[in-house]
PDB file of C-alpha atoms and ligand atoms in Angstrom:
ATOM      1  CA  MET A   1     104.353  64.490 103.594  1.00  0.00           C
ATOM      2  CA  LEU A   2     100.722  65.575 103.310  1.00  0.00           C
ATOM      3  CA  ASP A   3     101.810  69.217 103.732  1.00  0.00           C
ATOM      4  CA  LEU A   4     104.343  68.822 100.939  1.00  0.00           C
ATOM      5  CA  TRP A   5     101.756  67.203  98.670  1.00  0.00           C
ATOM      6  CA  ILE A   6      99.223  69.971  99.360  1.00  0.00           C
ATOM      7  CA  GLY A   7     101.939  72.568  98.745  1.00  0.00           C
ATOM      8  CA  LEU A   8     102.962  71.046  95.418  1.00  0.00           C
ATOM      9  CA  LYS A   9      99.341  70.590  94.370  1.00  0.00           C
ATOM     10  CA  THR A  10      98.555  74.247  95.080  1.00  0.00           C
ATOM     11  CA  MET A  11     101.680  75.511  93.378  1.00  0.00           C
ATOM     12  CA  THR A  12     100.762  73.668  90.206  1.00  0.00           C
ATOM     13  CA  THR A  13      97.198  75.042  90.439  1.00  0.00           C
ATOM     14  CA  ILE A  14      98.050  78.752  90.449  1.00  0.00           C
ATOM     15  CA  LYS A  15      99.647  79.771  87.190  1.00  0.00           C
ATOM     16  CA  ALA A  16      98.683  83.410  86.836  1.00  0.00           C
ATOM     17  CA  CYS A  17      97.794  86.502  88.832  1.00  0.00           C
ATOM     18  CA  ILE A  18      95.435  89.123  87.403  1.00  0.00           C
ATOM     19  CA  PHE A  19      95.466  92.551  89.041  1.00  0.00           C
ATOM     20  CA  ASP A  20      92.869  95.276  89.099  1.00  0.00           C
ATOM     21  CA  LEU A  21      94.562  98.693  88.817  1.00  0.00           C
ATOM     22  CA  ASP A  22      92.682 101.391  90.746  1.00  0.00           C
ATOM     23  CA  GLY A  23      92.828 100.664  94.477  1.00  0.00           C
ATOM     24  CA  VAL A  24      95.146  97.670  94.101  1.00  0.00           C
ATOM     25  CA  ILE A  25      98.276  99.002  92.380  1.00  0.00           C
ATOM     26  CA  VAL A  26      97.665 102.761  92.440  1.00  0.00           C
ATOM     27  CA  ASP A  27      95.117 104.986  94.148  1.00  0.00           C
ATOM     28  CA  THR A  28      93.490 107.010  91.404  1.00  0.00           C
ATOM     29  CA  ALA A  29      90.118 107.271  93.190  1.00  0.00           C
ATOM     30  CA  VAL A  30      91.134 110.721  94.456  1.00  0.00           C
ATOM     31  CA  TYR A  31      91.627 111.968  90.866  1.00  0.00           C
ATOM     32  CA  HIS A  32      88.328 110.457  89.698  1.00  0.00           C
ATOM     33  CA  TYR A  33      86.674 112.196  92.666  1.00  0.00           C
ATOM     34  CA  LYS A  34      88.198 115.617  91.889  1.00  0.00           C
ATOM     35  CA  ALA A  35      87.135 115.405  88.236  1.00  0.00           C
ATOM     36  CA  TRP A  36      83.589 114.169  88.970  1.00  0.00           C
ATOM     37  CA  LYS A  37      83.194 116.811  91.703  1.00  0.00           C
ATOM     38  CA  ARG A  38      84.245 119.551  89.268  1.00  0.00           C
ATOM     39  CA  LEU A  39      81.677 118.294  86.755  1.00  0.00           C
ATOM     40  CA  ALA A  40      78.919 118.099  89.388  1.00  0.00           C
ATOM     41  CA  ASN A  41      79.785 121.640  90.554  1.00  0.00           C
ATOM     42  CA  GLU A  42      79.499 122.924  86.968  1.00  0.00           C
ATOM     43  CA  LEU A  43      76.055 121.307  86.853  1.00  0.00           C
ATOM     44  CA  GLY A  44      75.074 123.075  90.081  1.00  0.00           C
ATOM     45  CA  PHE A  45      75.426 120.396  92.765  1.00  0.00           C
ATOM     46  CA  ASP A  46      78.116 118.603  94.780  1.00  0.00           C
ATOM     47  CA  ILE A  47      79.179 115.021  95.471  1.00  0.00           C
ATOM     48  CA  THR A  48      80.605 113.727  98.730  1.00  0.00           C
ATOM     49  CA  GLU A  49      83.574 111.454  99.349  1.00  0.00           C
ATOM     50  CA  GLU A  50      81.082 108.901 100.635  1.00  0.00           C
ATOM     51  CA  GLN A  51      79.239 108.962  97.311  1.00  0.00           C
ATOM     52  CA  ASN A  52      82.593 108.595  95.550  1.00  0.00           C
ATOM     53  CA  GLU A  53      83.076 105.272  97.370  1.00  0.00           C
ATOM     54  CA  ASN A  54      80.152 103.940  95.325  1.00  0.00           C
ATOM     55  CA  LEU A  55      81.968 104.807  92.100  1.00  0.00           C
ATOM     56  CA  LYS A  56      84.999 102.600  92.748  1.00  0.00           C
ATOM     57  CA  GLY A  57      85.242  99.909  90.077  1.00  0.00           C
ATOM     58  CA  VAL A  58      82.227 101.371  88.269  1.00  0.00           C
ATOM     59  CA  SER A  59      82.563 102.224  84.547  1.00  0.00           C
ATOM     60  CA  ARG A  60      82.755 105.844  83.366  1.00  0.00           C
ATOM     61  CA  MET A  61      79.237 106.023  81.885  1.00  0.00           C
ATOM     62  CA  ARG A  62      77.635 104.172  84.795  1.00  0.00           C
ATOM     63  CA  SER A  63      79.428 106.549  87.206  1.00  0.00           C
ATOM     64  CA  LEU A  64      78.026 109.524  85.283  1.00  0.00           C
ATOM     65  CA  ASP A  65      74.513 108.065  85.400  1.00  0.00           C
ATOM     66  CA  LEU A  66      74.777 107.668  89.190  1.00  0.00           C
ATOM     67  CA  ILE A  67      76.111 111.214  89.661  1.00  0.00           C
ATOM     68  CA  LEU A  68      73.356 112.748  87.511  1.00  0.00           C
ATOM     69  CA  GLN A  69      70.835 110.727  89.512  1.00  0.00           C
ATOM     70  CA  TRP A  70      72.282 112.029  92.814  1.00  0.00           C
ATOM     71  CA  GLY A  71      72.059 115.595  91.483  1.00  0.00           C
ATOM     72  CA  GLY A  72      68.541 115.063  90.169  1.00  0.00           C
ATOM     73  CA  VAL A  73      69.677 116.056  86.678  1.00  0.00           C
ATOM     74  CA  THR A  74      68.471 114.515  83.397  1.00  0.00           C
ATOM     75  CA  LYS A  75      70.609 114.622  80.238  1.00  0.00           C
ATOM     76  CA  THR A  76      70.318 113.180  76.732  1.00  0.00           C
ATOM     77  CA  ASP A  77      72.744 110.496  75.550  1.00  0.00           C
ATOM     78  CA  THR A  78      74.630 113.051  73.427  1.00  0.00           C
ATOM     79  CA  GLU A  79      74.940 115.413  76.398  1.00  0.00           C
ATOM     80  CA  LYS A  80      76.124 112.531  78.568  1.00  0.00           C
ATOM     81  CA  GLU A  81      78.862 111.670  76.056  1.00  0.00           C
ATOM     82  CA  GLU A  82      80.033 115.287  76.190  1.00  0.00           C
ATOM     83  CA  LEU A  83      79.972 115.371  80.007  1.00  0.00           C
ATOM     84  CA  ALA A  84      81.927 112.103  80.284  1.00  0.00           C
ATOM     85  CA  THR A  85      84.515 113.423  77.821  1.00  0.00           C
ATOM     86  CA  ARG A  86      84.808 116.674  79.789  1.00  0.00           C
ATOM     87  CA  LYS A  87      85.375 114.766  83.040  1.00  0.00           C
ATOM     88  CA  ASN A  88      87.901 112.492  81.358  1.00  0.00           C
ATOM     89  CA  THR A  89      89.913 115.433  80.010  1.00  0.00           C
ATOM     90  CA  TRP A  90      90.360 116.763  83.572  1.00  0.00           C
ATOM     91  CA  TYR A  91      91.132 113.272  84.864  1.00  0.00           C
ATOM     92  CA  VAL A  92      93.772 112.686  82.172  1.00  0.00           C
ATOM     93  CA  GLU A  93      95.407 116.053  83.010  1.00  0.00           C
ATOM     94  CA  MET A  94      95.838 114.757  86.579  1.00  0.00           C
ATOM     95  CA  ILE A  95      97.042 111.231  85.781  1.00  0.00           C
ATOM     96  CA  ASN A  96      99.547 112.641  83.293  1.00  0.00           C
ATOM     97  CA  LYS A  97     101.301 114.121  86.332  1.00  0.00           C
ATOM     98  CA  MET A  98     101.459 110.786  88.212  1.00  0.00           C
ATOM     99  CA  THR A  99     104.896 109.515  89.286  1.00  0.00           C
ATOM    100  CA  PRO A 100     106.314 106.131  90.429  1.00  0.00           C
ATOM    101  CA  ASP A 101     105.927 107.368  94.045  1.00  0.00           C
ATOM    102  CA  GLU A 102     102.202 106.787  93.696  1.00  0.00           C
ATOM    103  CA  ILE A 103     102.472 103.007  93.379  1.00  0.00           C
ATOM    104  CA  LEU A 104     100.793 101.530  96.464  1.00  0.00           C
ATOM    105  CA  PRO A 105     103.084  99.908  99.094  1.00  0.00           C
ATOM    106  CA  GLY A 106     104.211  96.382  98.230  1.00  0.00           C
ATOM    107  CA  ALA A 107     102.711  96.316  94.724  1.00  0.00           C
ATOM    108  CA  LYS A 108     105.981  96.278  92.773  1.00  0.00           C
ATOM    109  CA  GLU A 109     107.582  93.852  95.209  1.00  0.00           C
ATOM    110  CA  PHE A 110     104.689  91.396  95.010  1.00  0.00           C
ATOM    111  CA  LEU A 111     104.548  91.609  91.196  1.00  0.00           C
ATOM    112  CA  GLN A 112     108.272  90.870  91.110  1.00  0.00           C
ATOM    113  CA  SER A 113     107.894  87.843  93.426  1.00  0.00           C
ATOM    114  CA  CYS A 114     105.140  86.485  91.152  1.00  0.00           C
ATOM    115  CA  ILE A 115     107.377  86.879  88.104  1.00  0.00           C
ATOM    116  CA  ASP A 116     110.353  85.305  89.921  1.00  0.00           C
ATOM    117  CA  ALA A 117     108.125  82.343  90.867  1.00  0.00           C
ATOM    118  CA  GLY A 118     107.289  81.798  87.179  1.00  0.00           C
ATOM    119  CA  LEU A 119     103.709  83.016  87.419  1.00  0.00           C
ATOM    120  CA  LYS A 120     102.161  84.964  84.541  1.00  0.00           C
ATOM    121  CA  THR A 121     100.755  88.425  85.306  1.00  0.00           C
ATOM    122  CA  ALA A 122      97.979  90.467  83.733  1.00  0.00           C
ATOM    123  CA  LEU A 123      96.167  93.697  84.396  1.00  0.00           C
ATOM    124  CA  GLY A 124      92.365  93.541  84.402  1.00  0.00           C
ATOM    125  CA  SER A 125      90.859  97.014  84.762  1.00  0.00           C
ATOM    126  CA  ALA A 126      87.702  98.800  83.653  1.00  0.00           C
ATOM    127  CA  SER A 127      89.716 101.973  83.049  1.00  0.00           C
ATOM    128  CA  LYS A 128      90.295 103.110  79.477  1.00  0.00           C
ATOM    129  CA  ASN A 129      93.240 105.095  80.866  1.00  0.00           C
ATOM    130  CA  SER A 130      95.087 102.036  82.243  1.00  0.00           C
ATOM    131  CA  MET A 131      98.006 102.216  79.794  1.00  0.00           C
ATOM    132  CA  THR A 132      98.655 105.901  80.567  1.00  0.00           C
ATOM    133  CA  ILE A 133      98.695 105.167  84.299  1.00  0.00           C
ATOM    134  CA  LEU A 134     100.992 102.132  83.942  1.00  0.00           C
ATOM    135  CA  GLU A 135     103.399 104.174  81.805  1.00  0.00           C
ATOM    136  CA  LYS A 136     103.387 107.183  84.125  1.00  0.00           C
ATOM    137  CA  VAL A 137     104.198 105.086  87.194  1.00  0.00           C
ATOM    138  CA  GLY A 138     106.676 102.980  85.187  1.00  0.00           C
ATOM    139  CA  ILE A 139     105.326  99.458  85.655  1.00  0.00           C
ATOM    140  CA  THR A 140     104.115  98.429  82.169  1.00  0.00           C
ATOM    141  CA  HIS A 141     106.895  95.828  81.927  1.00  0.00           C
ATOM    142  CA  PHE A 142     105.548  93.883  84.925  1.00  0.00           C
ATOM    143  CA  PHE A 143     102.579  92.606  82.897  1.00  0.00           C
ATOM    144  CA  ASN A 144     102.399  89.852  80.277  1.00  0.00           C
ATOM    145  CA  ALA A 145      98.962  91.109  79.234  1.00  0.00           C
ATOM    146  CA  VAL A 146      96.934  94.273  79.765  1.00  0.00           C
ATOM    147  CA  ILE A 147      93.149  94.075  79.505  1.00  0.00           C
ATOM    148  CA  ASP A 148      91.589  97.485  80.002  1.00  0.00           C
ATOM    149  CA  GLY A 149      88.312  99.292  79.382  1.00  0.00           C
ATOM    150  CA  ASN A 150      89.111  99.560  75.664  1.00  0.00           C
ATOM    151  CA  LYS A 151      89.088  95.786  75.266  1.00  0.00           C
ATOM    152  CA  VAL A 152      85.907  94.894  77.159  1.00  0.00           C
ATOM    153  CA  SER A 153      82.256  95.792  76.781  1.00  0.00           C
ATOM    154  CA  LYS A 154      80.699  94.224  79.867  1.00  0.00           C
ATOM    155  CA  PRO A 155      81.394  95.863  83.247  1.00  0.00           C
ATOM    156  CA  LYS A 156      82.325  93.921  86.412  1.00  0.00           C
ATOM    157  CA  PRO A 157      80.684  91.848  87.969  1.00  0.00           C
ATOM    158  CA  ASP A 158      80.657  90.345  84.473  1.00  0.00           C
ATOM    159  CA  PRO A 159      83.852  88.271  84.324  1.00  0.00           C
ATOM    160  CA  GLU A 160      84.759  89.366  80.753  1.00  0.00           C
ATOM    161  CA  VAL A 161      87.820  91.442  81.732  1.00  0.00           C
ATOM    162  CA  PHE A 162      89.381  88.606  83.753  1.00  0.00           C
ATOM    163  CA  LEU A 163      88.433  85.852  81.278  1.00  0.00           C
ATOM    164  CA  LYS A 164      90.119  87.850  78.494  1.00  0.00           C
ATOM    165  CA  GLY A 165      93.159  88.225  80.740  1.00  0.00           C
ATOM    166  CA  ALA A 166      93.336  84.466  81.304  1.00  0.00           C
ATOM    167  CA  GLU A 167      92.888  83.857  77.576  1.00  0.00           C
ATOM    168  CA  GLU A 168      95.676  86.283  76.607  1.00  0.00           C
ATOM    169  CA  LEU A 169      97.953  84.610  79.142  1.00  0.00           C
ATOM    170  CA  GLY A 170      96.993  81.145  77.865  1.00  0.00           C
ATOM    171  CA  VAL A 171      95.978  80.031  81.366  1.00  0.00           C
ATOM    172  CA  LEU A 172      92.698  78.388  82.382  1.00  0.00           C
ATOM    173  CA  PRO A 173      90.454  80.526  84.661  1.00  0.00           C
ATOM    174  CA  ALA A 174      90.699  77.890  87.416  1.00  0.00           C
ATOM    175  CA  ASN A 175      94.464  78.471  87.476  1.00  0.00           C
ATOM    176  CA  CYS A 176      94.161  82.255  87.959  1.00  0.00           C
ATOM    177  CA  VAL A 177      94.037  84.396  91.092  1.00  0.00           C
ATOM    178  CA  VAL A 178      92.506  87.872  90.854  1.00  0.00           C
ATOM    179  CA  PHE A 179      93.429  90.816  93.122  1.00  0.00           C
ATOM    180  CA  GLU A 180      90.527  93.237  93.569  1.00  0.00           C
ATOM    181  CA  ASP A 181      89.440  96.085  95.857  1.00  0.00           C
ATOM    182  CA  ALA A 182      85.837  96.464  94.623  1.00  0.00           C
ATOM    183  CA  ILE A 183      82.903  94.215  95.509  1.00  0.00           C
ATOM    184  CA  ALA A 184      81.880  94.039  91.831  1.00  0.00           C
ATOM    185  CA  GLY A 185      85.436  92.984  90.964  1.00  0.00           C
ATOM    186  CA  VAL A 186      85.488  90.221  93.570  1.00  0.00           C
ATOM    187  CA  GLU A 187      82.173  88.984  92.161  1.00  0.00           C
ATOM    188  CA  ALA A 188      83.527  89.172  88.605  1.00  0.00           C
ATOM    189  CA  ALA A 189      86.439  86.921  89.542  1.00  0.00           C
ATOM    190  CA  ILE A 190      84.112  84.421  91.238  1.00  0.00           C
ATOM    191  CA  ASN A 191      81.747  84.538  88.222  1.00  0.00           C
ATOM    192  CA  GLY A 192      84.742  83.718  86.017  1.00  0.00           C
ATOM    193  CA  GLY A 193      85.599  80.639  88.092  1.00  0.00           C
ATOM    194  CA  MET A 194      88.762  82.190  89.513  1.00  0.00           C
ATOM    195  CA  LYS A 195      90.161  82.519  93.000  1.00  0.00           C
ATOM    196  CA  VAL A 196      90.251  86.018  94.413  1.00  0.00           C
ATOM    197  CA  VAL A 197      92.226  87.986  96.955  1.00  0.00           C
ATOM    198  CA  GLY A 198      90.318  91.014  98.235  1.00  0.00           C
ATOM    199  CA  ILE A 199      92.339  94.173  98.858  1.00  0.00           C
ATOM    200  CA  GLY A 200      90.612  96.099 101.649  1.00  0.00           C
ATOM    201  CA  SER A 201      88.313  95.142 104.475  1.00  0.00           C
ATOM    202  CA  PRO A 202      86.945  91.615 105.146  1.00  0.00           C
ATOM    203  CA  ASP A 203      83.612  93.233 106.114  1.00  0.00           C
ATOM    204  CA  VAL A 204      83.203  94.474 102.552  1.00  0.00           C
ATOM    205  CA  LEU A 205      85.030  91.813 100.542  1.00  0.00           C
ATOM    206  CA  GLY A 206      83.963  88.761 102.533  1.00  0.00           C
ATOM    207  CA  LYS A 207      83.260  86.699  99.402  1.00  0.00           C
ATOM    208  CA  ALA A 208      86.980  86.618  98.526  1.00  0.00           C
ATOM    209  CA  ASN A 209      89.134  83.548  99.316  1.00  0.00           C
ATOM    210  CA  LEU A 210      91.458  85.799 101.308  1.00  0.00           C
ATOM    211  CA  VAL A 211      91.360  89.494 102.222  1.00  0.00           C
ATOM    212  CA  VAL A 212      94.476  91.591 102.925  1.00  0.00           C
ATOM    213  CA  SER A 213      94.725  95.337 103.526  1.00  0.00           C
ATOM    214  CA  GLY A 214      97.204  95.841 100.679  1.00  0.00           C
ATOM    215  CA  LEU A 215      99.725  94.053  98.473  1.00  0.00           C
ATOM    216  CA  ASP A 216     102.370  94.848 101.126  1.00  0.00           C
ATOM    217  CA  LYS A 217     100.584  92.211 103.235  1.00  0.00           C
ATOM    218  CA  MET A 218     100.651  89.632 100.409  1.00  0.00           C
ATOM    219  CA  SER A 219     103.243  86.886  99.881  1.00  0.00           C
ATOM    220  CA  LEU A 220     103.726  83.775  97.753  1.00  0.00           C
ATOM    221  CA  GLU A 221     103.100  81.692 100.897  1.00  0.00           C
ATOM    222  CA  LYS A 222      99.677  83.296 101.327  1.00  0.00           C
ATOM    223  CA  LEU A 223      98.998  82.828  97.623  1.00  0.00           C
ATOM    224  CA  GLU A 224      99.768  79.130  97.884  1.00  0.00           C
ATOM    225  CA  SER A 225      97.432  78.779 100.862  1.00  0.00           C
ATOM    226  CA  ILE A 226      94.246  79.899  99.144  1.00  0.00           C
TER     227      ILE A 226
HETATM  228  C1  G6P B 301      88.030 101.895  87.448  1.00  0.00           C
HETATM  229  C2  G6P B 301      87.751 102.921  88.550  1.00  0.00           C
HETATM  230  C3  G6P B 301      86.431 103.625  88.304  1.00  0.00           C
HETATM  231  C4  G6P B 301      86.404 104.222  86.901  1.00  0.00           C
HETATM  232  C5  G6P B 301      86.622 103.115  85.867  1.00  0.00           C
HETATM  233  C6  G6P B 301      86.686 103.669  84.447  1.00  0.00           C
HETATM  234  O1  G6P B 301      87.192 100.798  87.602  1.00  0.00           O
HETATM  235  O2  G6P B 301      87.722 102.283  89.810  1.00  0.00           O
HETATM  236  O3  G6P B 301      86.285 104.645  89.275  1.00  0.00           O
HETATM  237  O4  G6P B 301      85.184 104.885  86.640  1.00  0.00           O
HETATM  238  O5  G6P B 301      87.859 102.464  86.135  1.00  0.00           O
HETATM  239  O6  G6P B 301      87.834 104.474  84.321  1.00  0.00           O
HETATM  240  P1  G6P B 301      88.129 105.423  83.090  1.00  0.00           P
HETATM  241  O7  G6P B 301      89.569 105.843  83.309  1.00  0.00           O
HETATM  242  O8  G6P B 301      87.994 104.612  81.829  1.00  0.00           O
HETATM  243  O9  G6P B 301      87.175 106.544  83.131  1.00  0.00           O
HETATM  244 MG1   MG B 302      89.671  98.859  91.787  1.00  0.00          MG
END
């Protein structure tokens, strides 16, 4: 009886799931890396895959600042705008070639189970290219709301992107669960008063309520247990 009560209580608590895009639904980090590496090479230095790890979940301009810092290069704001645009042009060329095969294992299936269970779904990503990616991989219709880098001004760990998602869905933050692969994203969800499932390693995302290696390891039962 207690189990049933806890189950019902939890089910009424979670009303929406908000998903980060890069690293949760698709893996675009490799394309960001190729484009940033090309830019760094044009500026006369290189960046490593390890350095690229530090760019996950980080906004475009902040990423550029870090890369310039690693290369020991100083640029004016106008030059930085031009460099970021150049990188984005190469990145967009690559994501325009993305196909549905690039959706990470279990993502579509889990989104569908959420929808079938009557939960609302939103995308909450820092990327200004989110809509292009969703369209290219054919999953735009899975989301009731899309909050991307064009709609927010404060980067994660500020909770703005997720709070806007909750607002557009008409669901209170306390009734939302966020799915995130970046530490800053996990913190953003917590800062917004939401529950969070980390996608990746528990060593890195230990602050999350639950950590799984991918959405293929996620289920409604696990969702209800957090
Ligand atoms: C995501 C990615 C970051 C990227 C950011 C902005 O958070 O994980 O690597 O820098 O989006 O993406 P954008 O497509 O707008 O340059
Ligand atoms: Mg991410």
